[in-house]
Each structure stands twice: as C-alpha cells, then as structure tokens.
Coordinates of C-alpha atoms in Angstrom, one line a residue:
M23 CA -107.0 149.1 -46.7
D24 CA -108.9 152.4 -46.7
A25 CA -107.8 155.8 -45.5
Q26 CA -109.0 155.1 -42.0
G27 CA -107.0 152.0 -41.8
R28 CA -103.7 153.3 -43.2
G29 CA -103.8 157.0 -42.3
R30 CA -104.2 158.2 -45.9
A31 CA -106.2 157.2 -48.8
G32 CA -104.8 155.3 -51.7
D33 CA -101.7 154.1 -50.0
N34 CA -102.0 150.3 -50.3
N35 CA -98.3 149.5 -50.1
V36 CA -97.5 150.5 -46.6
D37 CA -96.8 147.6 -44.2
P38 CA -98.4 148.2 -40.8
A39 CA -95.1 147.3 -39.2
D40 CA -93.4 150.1 -40.9
Q41 CA -95.6 152.7 -39.3
W42 CA -94.1 152.0 -35.8
V43 CA -91.3 154.3 -34.7
F44 CA -89.2 154.1 -31.5
D45 CA -89.6 156.5 -28.6
P46 CA -86.4 156.4 -26.5
N47 CA -88.0 158.2 -23.6
T48 CA -90.7 155.6 -23.1
G49 CA -88.9 152.6 -24.4
N50 CA -91.9 151.8 -26.7
Y51 CA -92.7 151.9 -30.4
E52 CA -95.4 154.4 -31.3
L53 CA -97.7 154.2 -34.3
R54 CA -96.9 156.9 -36.9
L55 CA -99.2 157.6 -39.8
D56 CA -97.4 160.7 -41.1
H57 CA -96.1 159.3 -44.4
A58 CA -97.7 162.3 -46.1
G59 CA -96.7 164.8 -43.5
Q60 CA -99.5 164.1 -41.0
A61 CA -99.0 164.3 -37.3
P62 CA -98.2 161.1 -35.4
A63 CA -101.3 159.1 -34.6
R64 CA -100.9 159.1 -30.8
P65 CA -102.9 160.8 -28.0
A66 CA -101.8 164.5 -28.1
D67 CA -101.4 165.0 -24.4
R68 CA -100.0 161.7 -23.4
K69 CA -96.6 162.0 -21.5
T70 CA -94.7 159.7 -19.3
A71 CA -92.5 160.4 -16.3
G72 CA -89.0 161.2 -17.5
S73 CA -90.1 162.4 -21.0
R74 CA -91.4 165.9 -20.0
R75 CA -89.3 168.8 -21.2
A76 CA -89.4 172.5 -20.3
A77 CA -91.6 174.6 -22.6
G78 CA -89.7 176.0 -25.6
K79 CA -86.8 173.6 -25.4
S80 CA -86.0 172.2 -28.8
G81 CA -85.7 168.6 -29.8
G82 CA -88.2 165.8 -30.7
D83 CA -89.5 163.0 -28.6
T84 CA -89.8 160.4 -31.3
D85 CA -86.9 158.4 -32.7
T86 CA -87.8 158.1 -36.4
R87 CA -84.8 155.9 -37.3
P88 CA -86.2 153.0 -39.5
L89 CA -87.0 149.7 -37.8
P90 CA -85.0 146.7 -38.8
T91 CA -87.9 145.7 -41.0
Q92 CA -87.8 149.1 -42.7
R93 CA -84.1 148.9 -43.3
A94 CA -84.5 145.6 -45.0
R95 CA -87.1 146.9 -47.3
G96 CA -85.1 149.9 -48.4
D97 CA -86.3 153.5 -49.0
E98 CA -89.8 152.7 -50.3
S99 CA -91.3 152.6 -46.8
A100 CA -89.1 155.2 -45.1
D101 CA -90.6 158.4 -43.7
A102 CA -90.3 161.5 -45.8
D103 CA -88.3 163.3 -43.1
E104 CA -85.7 160.5 -43.0
R105 CA -84.8 160.7 -46.7
P106 CA -81.6 162.6 -47.8
G107 CA -82.0 166.4 -47.6
G108 CA -85.0 166.1 -45.2
G109 CA -85.3 167.3 -41.6
R110 CA -87.4 166.7 -38.5
A111 CA -90.2 169.0 -37.3
S112 CA -90.0 170.0 -33.7
R113 CA -92.7 168.2 -31.7
R114 CA -92.1 169.6 -28.2
A115 CA -92.9 173.3 -28.7
A116 CA -95.3 174.8 -26.2
G117 CA -99.0 174.6 -27.2
S118 CA -100.6 172.0 -29.5
R119 CA -98.1 169.4 -30.6
A120 CA -100.0 168.8 -33.9
A121 CA -99.9 172.6 -34.7
A122 CA -96.2 172.8 -33.7
A123 CA -95.4 169.8 -35.9
A124 CA -97.0 171.5 -38.9
A125 CA -95.7 175.0 -38.3
A126 CA -92.2 174.6 -36.8
P127 CA -89.2 174.9 -39.2
A128 CA -87.2 171.9 -40.0
S129 CA -84.2 171.3 -37.7
R130 CA -81.6 168.6 -37.2
R131 CA -81.7 167.0 -33.8
K132 CA -78.4 166.3 -32.0
R133 CA -77.5 162.6 -32.3
K134 CA -77.9 160.8 -29.1
P135 CA -75.2 158.4 -27.7
K136 CA -75.5 154.8 -28.9
K137 CA -77.4 152.5 -26.6
S138 CA -75.6 149.5 -25.2
G139 CA -76.7 146.1 -26.6
K140 CA -78.5 145.3 -23.3
Q141 CA -80.4 148.6 -23.5
K142 CA -81.4 147.9 -27.1
V143 CA -82.8 144.5 -26.2
L144 CA -84.8 146.0 -23.4
Y145 CA -86.2 148.8 -25.5
W146 CA -86.9 146.4 -28.4
T147 CA -88.8 144.1 -26.0
A148 CA -90.8 147.0 -24.7
G149 CA -91.6 148.0 -28.3
V150 CA -92.9 144.5 -29.1
V151 CA -95.1 144.5 -26.1
G152 CA -96.4 147.9 -27.1
F153 CA -97.2 146.6 -30.6
V154 CA -99.2 143.7 -29.1
L155 CA -101.2 146.0 -26.9
V156 CA -102.7 147.7 -29.9
A157 CA -105.9 148.4 -28.1
G158 CA -104.1 150.9 -25.9
C159 CA -102.9 153.0 -28.8
G160 CA -105.6 155.1 -30.3
G161 CA -104.1 155.3 -33.8
A162 CA -103.7 151.5 -33.9
F163 CA -107.3 150.6 -33.1
Y164 CA -107.8 149.6 -36.7
L165 CA -105.2 146.8 -36.3
Y166 CA -107.0 145.5 -33.2
Q167 CA -110.3 145.5 -35.2
Q168 CA -108.6 143.7 -38.0
L169 CA -107.3 140.9 -35.8
N170 CA -110.7 140.7 -34.2
G171 CA -112.3 140.2 -37.6
N172 CA -110.0 137.3 -38.3
I173 CA -111.2 135.2 -35.4
S174 CA -113.9 132.6 -35.9
K175 CA -115.7 131.3 -32.8
V176 CA -118.1 128.6 -31.9
D177 CA -120.5 128.7 -28.9
V178 CA -120.2 125.3 -27.3
G179 CA -122.5 126.1 -24.4
V180 CA -119.7 126.8 -21.9
E181 CA -118.6 130.4 -21.2
N182 CA -115.3 130.4 -19.3
D183 CA -113.3 133.5 -18.5
A184 CA -110.2 134.0 -20.7
V185 CA -107.9 133.9 -17.7
S186 CA -108.3 131.5 -14.7
D187 CA -106.6 131.6 -11.3
G188 CA -106.5 127.8 -11.3
P189 CA -105.0 125.2 -13.7
V190 CA -105.9 125.6 -17.4
N191 CA -106.9 122.9 -19.8
V192 CA -106.9 123.9 -23.5
L193 CA -108.2 121.5 -26.2
I194 CA -106.3 121.9 -29.4
I195 CA -108.1 120.3 -32.4
G196 CA -106.7 119.8 -35.9
T197 CA -109.5 119.0 -38.3
D198 CA -109.0 117.3 -41.6
A199 CA -111.9 119.1 -43.2
R200 CA -111.3 119.5 -46.9
S201 CA -113.6 122.5 -47.3
G202 CA -112.4 126.1 -47.3
K203 CA -109.7 128.0 -49.1
G204 CA -106.4 126.1 -49.4
N205 CA -107.7 122.8 -48.1
S206 CA -108.5 121.0 -51.3
G207 CA -106.3 118.3 -52.7
Y208 CA -105.7 116.5 -49.3
G209 CA -108.3 113.8 -49.5
D210 CA -112.1 113.6 -49.8
A211 CA -113.3 116.8 -51.4
G212 CA -115.8 118.8 -49.3
S213 CA -115.4 116.5 -46.3
V214 CA -116.8 118.0 -43.0
G215 CA -113.8 116.6 -41.3
H216 CA -112.9 114.7 -38.1
A217 CA -110.9 115.3 -34.9
D218 CA -107.8 114.3 -36.9
T219 CA -105.3 115.7 -34.4
T220 CA -106.3 116.3 -30.8
I221 CA -104.0 117.6 -28.0
L222 CA -105.1 118.4 -24.5
M223 CA -102.8 121.0 -23.1
H224 CA -102.8 121.2 -19.3
I225 CA -101.1 124.1 -17.6
S226 CA -100.5 123.8 -13.9
K227 CA -102.1 126.2 -11.4
D228 CA -98.8 127.9 -10.6
R229 CA -97.8 128.0 -14.3
S230 CA -94.6 126.0 -13.4
N231 CA -95.3 123.2 -16.0
A232 CA -97.5 122.1 -18.8
T233 CA -98.3 118.7 -20.2
A234 CA -99.7 118.2 -23.8
L235 CA -101.5 114.9 -24.2
S236 CA -101.9 113.7 -27.7
I237 CA -105.1 111.6 -28.2
P238 CA -104.9 108.9 -30.9
R239 CA -107.6 109.5 -33.5
D240 CA -108.3 105.8 -34.0
M241 CA -108.8 105.0 -30.3
I242 CA -112.2 103.4 -29.5
T243 CA -114.1 105.4 -27.0
D244 CA -117.6 106.6 -26.0
I245 CA -118.9 109.9 -27.2
P246 CA -121.5 111.5 -24.8
N247 CA -124.6 113.4 -25.8
C248 CA -123.8 116.8 -27.2
P249 CA -125.9 120.0 -27.4
T250 CA -124.9 122.0 -30.5
K251 CA -125.9 125.6 -31.4
Q252 CA -127.5 125.9 -34.8
K253 CA -127.3 128.8 -37.2
D254 CA -130.9 129.9 -36.3
G255 CA -129.9 130.1 -32.6
S256 CA -131.7 126.9 -31.6
T257 CA -129.9 124.0 -29.8
K258 CA -129.8 120.5 -31.3
N259 CA -128.8 117.6 -29.1
I260 CA -126.6 115.1 -31.0
P261 CA -127.0 111.6 -29.5
G262 CA -123.9 110.0 -28.1
E263 CA -122.3 106.7 -29.3
R264 CA -120.5 103.9 -27.6
G265 CA -117.4 102.1 -28.9
V266 CA -116.6 104.3 -31.8
R267 CA -113.4 106.0 -33.1
F268 CA -112.4 109.1 -31.2
N269 CA -112.1 111.2 -34.4
T270 CA -115.9 110.9 -35.0
S271 CA -116.4 113.3 -32.0
L272 CA -116.1 116.2 -34.5
G273 CA -117.9 116.8 -37.8
Q274 CA -119.7 113.5 -38.0
E275 CA -123.5 113.6 -37.3
G276 CA -123.2 117.4 -37.1
R277 CA -120.9 117.4 -34.1
D278 CA -119.1 120.6 -33.3
P279 CA -115.9 121.2 -31.1
G280 CA -118.1 121.1 -28.0
C281 CA -118.6 117.4 -28.7
T282 CA -114.9 116.7 -28.7
W283 CA -114.6 118.9 -25.6
R284 CA -117.1 116.7 -23.7
T285 CA -115.6 113.4 -25.0
V286 CA -112.1 114.4 -23.7
E287 CA -113.5 115.5 -20.3
K288 CA -115.2 112.1 -19.9
L289 CA -112.1 110.3 -21.0
T290 CA -109.5 112.1 -18.8
G291 CA -111.6 113.6 -15.9
L292 CA -110.1 117.0 -16.6
K293 CA -112.4 120.0 -17.0
I294 CA -111.6 121.9 -20.2
N295 CA -111.5 125.7 -20.1
H296 CA -111.1 126.6 -23.8
F297 CA -110.6 125.1 -27.3
M298 CA -108.7 126.1 -30.4
M299 CA -109.3 124.4 -33.7
A300 CA -107.3 124.7 -36.9
D301 CA -107.3 123.2 -40.4
F302 CA -104.5 122.3 -42.8
N303 CA -104.0 126.0 -43.6
A304 CA -102.8 126.7 -40.0
V305 CA -99.7 124.6 -40.4
K306 CA -98.9 126.2 -43.7
S307 CA -99.5 129.8 -42.7
L308 CA -97.9 129.7 -39.2
S309 CA -94.8 127.9 -40.4
T310 CA -94.4 130.5 -43.2
A311 CA -95.1 133.4 -40.8
V312 CA -92.1 132.3 -38.6
D313 CA -89.9 131.8 -41.6
G314 CA -89.9 128.1 -41.2
V315 CA -89.6 125.5 -38.5
E316 CA -86.6 123.2 -37.9
V317 CA -87.2 119.5 -38.0
C318 CA -84.9 116.5 -37.9
A319 CA -85.0 113.3 -39.9
G320 CA -83.1 110.3 -38.5
K321 CA -83.1 108.7 -42.0
D322 CA -84.1 109.6 -45.5
L323 CA -87.9 110.1 -45.6
N324 CA -90.0 109.6 -48.7
D325 CA -93.7 109.4 -48.3
P326 CA -95.7 109.4 -51.6
K327 CA -98.9 109.8 -49.6
S328 CA -98.0 113.1 -47.9
H329 CA -95.4 114.1 -50.6
L330 CA -92.7 114.5 -48.0
K331 CA -89.1 114.0 -49.2
L332 CA -86.3 114.8 -46.8
K333 CA -82.8 113.6 -46.6
A334 CA -81.5 112.5 -43.2
G335 CA -80.5 115.5 -41.1
R336 CA -81.9 118.8 -40.1
H337 CA -84.2 120.9 -42.3
I338 CA -86.2 124.1 -42.2
V339 CA -89.8 123.4 -43.4
K340 CA -92.6 125.8 -44.1
G341 CA -95.8 125.9 -46.1
E342 CA -96.7 122.8 -48.0
Q343 CA -93.5 121.0 -46.8
A344 CA -94.4 121.7 -43.2
L345 CA -97.9 120.3 -43.8
A346 CA -96.4 117.2 -45.4
F347 CA -94.1 116.7 -42.4
V348 CA -97.0 116.6 -39.8
R349 CA -99.2 114.5 -42.1
T350 CA -96.6 111.8 -42.9
R351 CA -96.7 108.4 -41.3
H352 CA -95.9 105.8 -44.1
A353 CA -92.2 106.7 -44.1
I354 CA -91.6 106.3 -40.4
G355 CA -91.8 103.7 -37.7
F356 CA -94.6 101.2 -38.4
G357 CA -96.5 103.6 -40.5
S358 CA -99.2 104.1 -37.9
D359 CA -101.0 107.2 -36.6
L360 CA -99.0 106.8 -33.4
D361 CA -95.8 107.4 -35.4
R362 CA -97.4 110.4 -37.0
I363 CA -98.2 111.8 -33.5
K364 CA -94.4 111.7 -32.8
M365 CA -93.8 113.8 -35.9
Q366 CA -96.4 116.3 -34.8
Q367 CA -94.9 116.5 -31.4
Q368 CA -91.5 117.2 -32.8
F369 CA -92.9 119.9 -35.1
L370 CA -94.9 121.6 -32.4
S371 CA -92.0 121.6 -30.0
S372 CA -89.8 123.2 -32.6
L373 CA -92.5 125.7 -33.4
I374 CA -92.9 126.7 -29.8
R375 CA -89.1 127.2 -29.5
K376 CA -89.1 129.4 -32.6
L377 CA -92.0 131.5 -31.3
K378 CA -90.2 131.9 -28.0
S379 CA -86.8 132.8 -29.4
S380 CA -87.3 134.8 -32.6
A381 CA -90.8 135.1 -33.9
F382 CA -91.6 138.1 -31.8
S383 CA -88.2 139.8 -32.4
S384 CA -89.8 142.6 -34.4
P385 CA -93.1 144.3 -34.8
G386 CA -93.3 143.2 -38.4
K387 CA -92.8 139.6 -37.5
L388 CA -95.2 139.8 -34.7
Y389 CA -97.8 141.3 -37.1
D390 CA -97.3 138.4 -39.5
V391 CA -97.6 135.8 -36.8
S392 CA -100.7 137.5 -35.3
Q393 CA -102.4 137.6 -38.7
A394 CA -101.6 134.0 -39.4
A395 CA -102.7 132.7 -36.0
T396 CA -106.0 134.6 -35.8
K397 CA -106.9 133.7 -39.4
A398 CA -106.2 130.0 -38.8
L399 CA -108.0 129.6 -35.5
T400 CA -111.6 128.8 -34.5
V401 CA -112.0 129.3 -30.7
D402 CA -114.7 129.2 -28.0
T403 CA -116.5 132.4 -27.1
G404 CA -114.5 132.7 -23.9
I405 CA -111.4 133.7 -25.9
G406 CA -113.3 134.8 -29.0
S407 CA -111.7 138.3 -29.4
A408 CA -108.2 139.7 -29.9
N409 CA -108.2 141.2 -26.5
K410 CA -109.3 138.0 -24.7
L411 CA -106.7 136.0 -26.7
L412 CA -104.0 138.4 -25.7
D413 CA -104.9 138.1 -22.0
F414 CA -105.1 134.3 -22.4
G415 CA -101.7 134.1 -24.1
T416 CA -100.0 136.5 -21.7
D417 CA -101.1 134.2 -18.8
L418 CA -99.9 131.0 -20.4
K419 CA -96.5 132.3 -21.6
K420 CA -95.3 132.2 -18.0
V421 CA -94.5 128.5 -18.5
D422 CA -90.8 127.9 -19.4
I423 CA -90.4 125.8 -22.5
D424 CA -88.2 123.2 -20.7
K425 CA -91.2 122.6 -18.5
V426 CA -93.5 121.7 -21.4
T427 CA -93.8 118.0 -22.1
F428 CA -95.6 116.2 -24.9
A429 CA -97.0 112.8 -24.2
T430 CA -99.3 110.3 -26.0
V431 CA -102.3 108.8 -24.2
P432 CA -101.3 105.1 -23.9
V433 CA -103.2 102.6 -26.0
L434 CA -103.2 98.9 -26.9
D435 CA -103.9 97.1 -30.2
N436 CA -107.6 96.4 -30.5
P437 CA -108.0 92.6 -30.7
D438 CA -111.4 93.0 -32.5
D439 CA -110.1 95.5 -35.2
P440 CA -106.4 95.8 -36.1
A441 CA -107.1 99.3 -37.7
T442 CA -108.0 100.7 -34.3
V443 CA -106.6 100.9 -30.7
I444 CA -108.1 100.8 -27.3
L445 CA -107.2 102.7 -24.1
N446 CA -104.5 101.2 -22.0
K447 CA -106.2 101.9 -18.6
T448 CA -103.3 100.5 -16.6
A449 CA -101.0 103.2 -17.9
A450 CA -103.6 105.9 -18.7
D451 CA -105.3 106.2 -15.4
P452 CA -102.1 107.0 -13.5
L453 CA -101.2 109.4 -16.2
F454 CA -104.5 111.2 -16.0
A455 CA -104.3 111.3 -12.2
M456 CA -100.8 112.8 -12.5
V457 CA -102.0 115.6 -14.8
R458 CA -105.0 116.3 -12.6
A459 CA -102.6 116.7 -9.6
D460 CA -100.5 119.3 -11.6
H461 CA -97.4 117.0 -11.4
A462 CA -94.9 117.6 -14.2
L463 CA -93.9 114.6 -16.3
A464 CA -90.4 113.4 -15.2
K465 CA -87.7 113.2 -17.9
G466 CA -86.9 109.5 -17.3
K467 CA -85.7 110.1 -13.8
K468 CA -87.2 109.2 -10.4
G469 CA -89.5 112.0 -9.2
K470 CA -88.9 113.5 -5.8
G471 CA -91.0 112.1 -3.1
K472 CA -92.1 109.0 -5.0
K473 CA -94.7 107.2 -2.9
S474 CA -93.8 103.5 -3.4
A475 CA -93.2 100.3 -1.5
P476 CA -89.8 98.6 -1.4
A477 CA -88.2 98.1 -4.9
K478 CA -88.2 94.3 -4.7
K479 CA -91.5 92.9 -6.1
A480 CA -93.1 89.5 -6.1
P481 CA -94.4 88.0 -9.3
P482 CA -98.2 88.2 -9.8
E483 CA -98.8 84.5 -9.1
Q484 CA -97.3 84.9 -5.6
V485 CA -99.5 87.9 -4.6
R486 CA -102.0 86.6 -2.0
V487 CA -104.6 89.1 -0.7
D488 CA -108.1 89.3 0.8
V489 CA -110.0 92.4 -0.4
T490 CA -112.7 94.0 1.7
N491 CA -114.8 97.1 1.1
G492 CA -114.5 99.6 3.8
G493 CA -116.0 102.7 2.1
G494 CA -115.6 102.4 -1.6
P495 CA -118.5 102.2 -4.1
I496 CA -120.8 99.3 -3.8
G497 CA -119.3 96.2 -5.4
S498 CA -115.7 97.5 -5.2
A499 CA -114.3 94.4 -3.5
Q500 CA -115.5 92.0 -6.2
E501 CA -114.6 94.5 -9.0
T502 CA -111.1 94.8 -7.6
V503 CA -110.7 91.0 -7.3
D504 CA -111.9 90.5 -10.9
W505 CA -109.4 93.2 -12.0
L506 CA -106.5 91.6 -10.1
Q507 CA -107.2 88.1 -11.5
N508 CA -108.0 89.0 -15.1
T509 CA -105.7 92.0 -15.7
K510 CA -102.8 91.4 -13.3
A511 CA -102.9 87.5 -13.2
A512 CA -103.1 87.6 -9.4
K513 CA -105.1 84.4 -9.0
L514 CA -104.7 84.2 -5.3
S515 CA -106.8 87.3 -4.6
T516 CA -110.2 86.8 -2.8
N517 CA -113.3 88.8 -2.1
A518 CA -113.6 88.9 1.7
G519 CA -116.8 91.0 1.7
N520 CA -117.4 94.2 3.7
A521 CA -115.0 95.5 6.3
P522 CA -116.2 95.6 9.9
A523 CA -115.7 99.4 9.9
K524 CA -115.5 102.3 7.4
L525 CA -112.1 103.7 6.6
A526 CA -111.4 107.2 5.2
A527 CA -108.3 105.9 3.4
T528 CA -107.5 102.6 1.7
R529 CA -105.1 100.4 3.8
L530 CA -102.9 97.4 3.0
E531 CA -101.8 95.3 6.0
Y532 CA -98.9 92.8 5.5
A533 CA -96.2 91.0 7.4
P534 CA -92.4 91.6 7.0
N535 CA -92.1 88.4 4.9
Q536 CA -94.8 89.7 2.5
A537 CA -93.0 93.0 1.7
D538 CA -92.3 91.9 -1.9
Q539 CA -96.0 91.1 -2.4
A540 CA -97.0 94.4 -0.9
A541 CA -94.6 96.2 -3.2
T542 CA -96.3 94.6 -6.2
L543 CA -99.8 95.3 -5.1
A544 CA -99.0 98.9 -4.1
D545 CA -97.6 99.5 -7.5
W546 CA -100.7 98.1 -9.2
M547 CA -103.1 100.0 -7.0
G548 CA -101.2 103.3 -6.9
L549 CA -101.1 103.2 -3.1
P550 CA -99.3 106.0 -1.2
K551 CA -96.7 105.0 1.4
S552 CA -99.2 106.1 4.1
A553 CA -101.5 103.2 3.1
L554 CA -99.0 100.5 3.9
K555 CA -99.2 99.0 7.4
K556 CA -96.5 96.4 8.2
S557 CA -96.9 94.2 11.2
S558 CA -94.0 93.3 13.5
Q559 CA -94.0 89.5 13.0
N560 CA -93.8 87.2 10.0
T561 CA -96.7 85.0 9.0
G562 CA -97.3 81.7 7.3
D563 CA -96.8 81.3 3.6
R564 CA -100.5 80.8 2.9
V565 CA -101.8 83.7 5.0
P566 CA -103.1 86.5 2.8
M567 CA -102.4 90.2 3.1
K568 CA -105.5 92.3 3.9
L569 CA -106.5 95.1 1.5
T570 CA -109.3 97.3 2.8
L571 CA -110.8 99.8 0.3
G572 CA -111.5 103.1 1.9
K573 CA -113.6 106.1 0.9
D574 CA -110.7 107.4 -1.3
F575 CA -111.0 104.3 -3.5
K576 CA -112.6 105.1 -6.9
A577 CA -112.0 102.1 -9.2
P578 CA -109.3 99.4 -9.7
G579 CA -106.5 100.7 -11.7
S580 CA -107.2 104.3 -10.7
P581 CA -104.4 105.4 -8.4
I582 CA -105.3 106.3 -4.8
E583 CA -102.7 109.0 -5.0
A584 CA -101.4 110.6 -8.2
P585 CA -97.9 109.4 -9.1
T586 CA -95.0 111.9 -9.3
E587 CA -93.2 110.3 -12.2
T588 CA -94.2 109.3 -15.7
P589 CA -95.9 105.8 -15.6
D590 CA -94.3 103.0 -17.5
G591 CA -95.4 102.7 -21.2
V592 CA -96.2 106.4 -21.7
Q593 CA -94.4 107.9 -24.7
N594 CA -93.2 111.5 -23.9
V595 CA -90.8 114.1 -25.1
N596 CA -89.8 117.5 -23.7
A597 CA -90.5 120.5 -25.8
D598 CA -87.0 121.8 -25.3
D599 CA -85.3 118.7 -26.5
K600 CA -83.7 119.6 -29.8
N601 CA -82.3 116.1 -30.5
V602 CA -85.6 114.4 -31.4
C603 CA -85.4 113.0 -34.9
A604 CA -88.0 111.1 -37.0
K605 CA -87.0 107.5 -37.9

C-alpha cells in the first residue's frame, strides 16, 4: 500500500495488525504508525477519564509491548524504540504531544505491575472491539476504506436498514458460478451459476434464538416475476416460472439474488431483510483465515468427485480440503444433495463455533477474517458498506451459539422425476409457522406449553367429522375435506356447507368418546387447545364431530397456531453440538 495507507512510503512489509499497540489506561489498542519515528496516528487531544496526568509528570500513556502477533513474527515488525538499546520518548509533557514526542529525551519508563489473567482478557477484548471500530480512529480510516472497497453489492429493489428492531431474516446464498478468480476447475467453465446452497437464517425479535433453514436446490417450486437492475440503470422484469428447480432462481435467465429472495419469501411466508452471497472462494478463504475448521467423519470418506479423502475421526480442514468437504455427497448417506446439506450444516456450525471462540482473539486474526469475509461476500445495498455490516453483525452476535439450530426444509421424492424432490407441506407448513412465530426449534424434547389434544389418537379411518366454513376463505370446507381424504386418508370427512354464524377462531366440537378422534384431527390441523370444545355426554358411534373453520383458518395443513416443538420429519442439528459426524 502507499504512504497514506501505511504511514510511510515504501514500507510494504508491515502487517496492519502490527501497527496496533495497547493503551493500559483506556483498555484499547491504538493505531501506531511510527515505525520510522513518526508520532502515533491518533487524535492529538483525545483523553479519557482516568488517563489524565498532571502537566510535567513523566511517563508514557501507550504500552508499546509487542502484540502476540508481533511476538510470533519476531523482530522484523517490532517498533524501533522496543529494540535492544532503544528507549521511549515521553508523550505526556505539557504542550503539543507530537512536539514532545519528537523533542523529549529518551527515558525508560518504570515497569507496571503485571495484570491478572482476568484483566488481560478484558483489556484484550476491548482492544479487539477497538480494532473493529476502525472508523472511530482517525489513523485507521484507510483500513475502513479498504474493507469498504472489498464489498460487492447488488441492488435488489429493496432498501432495508442494516439493523431492525424486529425479527431478522437473512438469505445466505452459495452460488456454484465458475467465473471469477479461483473458481475454475469445479465444473462447467464460465457458468453463471445457480442457487447451489441456500440457507434462510431467521433471528428472533428478542435475539434469543436463531433458526437456519437449508433449502434443497433440487426442490420443485414456483419462481415469481423478478425485477432486476441492469448495468445501465434500467430495470428488466424476468418472467416467473412454475414447477422448476429451486436453484434456477439465481443466474438462469438473468436472475439476480433478488429473484431467489422473492422465491424464498413466497415459499416460507417470511419477509427477508438482507442477503449475503458467496462463491467457492468464500469457503476456501474463510476456513484459511480462521486457521481451519474442525469436522468429523463417522467413517472413511473418499469422494473422487469432490476429491475429499478423510479417515474416520476428527480433522481440521481449510482451503481446498474445506471446499471438498462441503461439496461432497457421493461418499455419504445415499449420495444425495440432502446428505450434502448435512455436511454443510456440520461445517457451518463448526465455523460459527470457531469464530465465536478464537477467530477474534487478536487484532491480526480479526484483520484476516475481516478481509476474507468482505472479499468473499456480495450483499444487498442495505448492508453494502463496512460500517453497515459492522452494525448488522453487532446486532446479530447477541444470539448464543447453543440457541442456533440448523434445519432442512422437509421434502418428499418427486414421483414424476427421481432426480428432484417436492415440498412436504405436511411438515413444512408447521415448520414455517413455528419460525414465523419466533419459536426456537426443540432439541428432541417436548416444548413447554405444547398446545395439543390428549396423547391417544385414533387411526385415520376412524376419524369422522363434518366440516363447515364459518369465516375461512371461500371454498375452505371442500378444500379441507379433499385434503383430509386424499392426504390423511380420513374417508369419513364430509363437507357440511356454511356455518350458521361467523367465528373468529376455528372450533372443533366432540364428545368424550371421540377424544381420540379429536386428538388426531387437532394434530393434523395444528389446532390450539382453546379450539377444542368437549361436550358432557357421549354420542353414537356414527355421529360425526363438528369442525367449524373460523377467520383464523388459512388453508388445510397450515397450522392455526404455530407449534412450539419441531414437527415430525424435520431434520435438524444444534450449532453447538460437537458430536455430529458425517456417515
């Protein structure tokens, strides 16, 4: 970099992380550009409470002991006044600090008492935060500008603030585009790519939990019309398609990330706030920046397609090997994309743990990760700057890692095409409702306050019910009967027409001897306990229950009330689970 970037011309070997020195009075690391005897690059008059000293009192205010990253590199990056035979210039004399630093004679400062381990951790953490907040340090403005210049952004026609007071939905897209540096050799040369890996990360309003939904790339779905911004500033509307692979929502027909954005919103009913897109290089560069990511193989893995070779056990992967791990599918499970999703979830969970625990343990490491992340990402304009990304990340990091759960959108084999899958609405609709309600996915245990009928359930062929429409959309009664008969095999369900009165909430009336039937129907319909109305007397065997669809009814299979535990058939894993191994 040039003289403005480094603090002196011609010095191309100085690591930015080595220019930060510790100030024990403020508990922060300060940018120091005086490798050639220059004054520290910090505002001349800035002082904090507790750091002021009487005029004329000797002693410096900057701890110039080398950072851990400097000690590891040896003397080549050490400050001149830290080398044997050197001294420190007094920086607290009255008058201009810069002038005092240049004119005052060298003096040896009295060594301060060693800090306790706890104090060191606190000071170090404060220093890392200071390094992140580069925009607040005048001498570090170049670094903020550099990170800013790394970020690519796409205008998807939606401008959301970086930070929201409500829940946050972030669409993470991994494209298999073969264009660009480092992306050749992975398939079709020059391919514009697809939405190869797509994860919708939902962060609850109170930041108490997060759910990451992996969307299978080969799932058949509908892609809505999509306005895309062209290079000349004009907008081109890309026509939608019905019954196509989900991965064609990006790249194909000129579609941009905004098209994937709109497709996911239509699929899940969740409003997206921001997107982040990365290519193959992201996995390689990020895994290298954090010094590798731990993964686990439950057996020997050898996939000639992705070039992954791992013995059973735990391994640290980075670079090409990390990319091979997240791309492999032929050596695990049934060799499907659903199996590969599990590999990706294991890798991302481990990467999050690494970032939380050690990747930000030093300014040098933070610099490497920041560079790798900003170079790898393409984002929307709402978070399209280093400052906005910082605000965004600061907000989301409130979520504890043990409250982050990865899940896969449930699908079924497509009877018309074995190479694709279709949405399993029976499991997906309750899952989407659960996420929309900010409910954390349970870890295989019964959630608190579960709204359900008695545990004993009748088989489908015994469920006898008359369905009336008392406030739902037109045709809801017949649509529900068709769904019950064709999807649930409840052949004894009947359309009883319109209810005599409108109801605000759906209601199921049943007799005591029909409790098992009510339990089955309530489970299918996602009915809350408040919807169940039990009479006082038993009834005849052939008398049906009465289900009245209220204004809260949306569609059969869509729960009236969001469940509080993970629906059956939904694959999920907690991000803090270190015992997940690929098999």
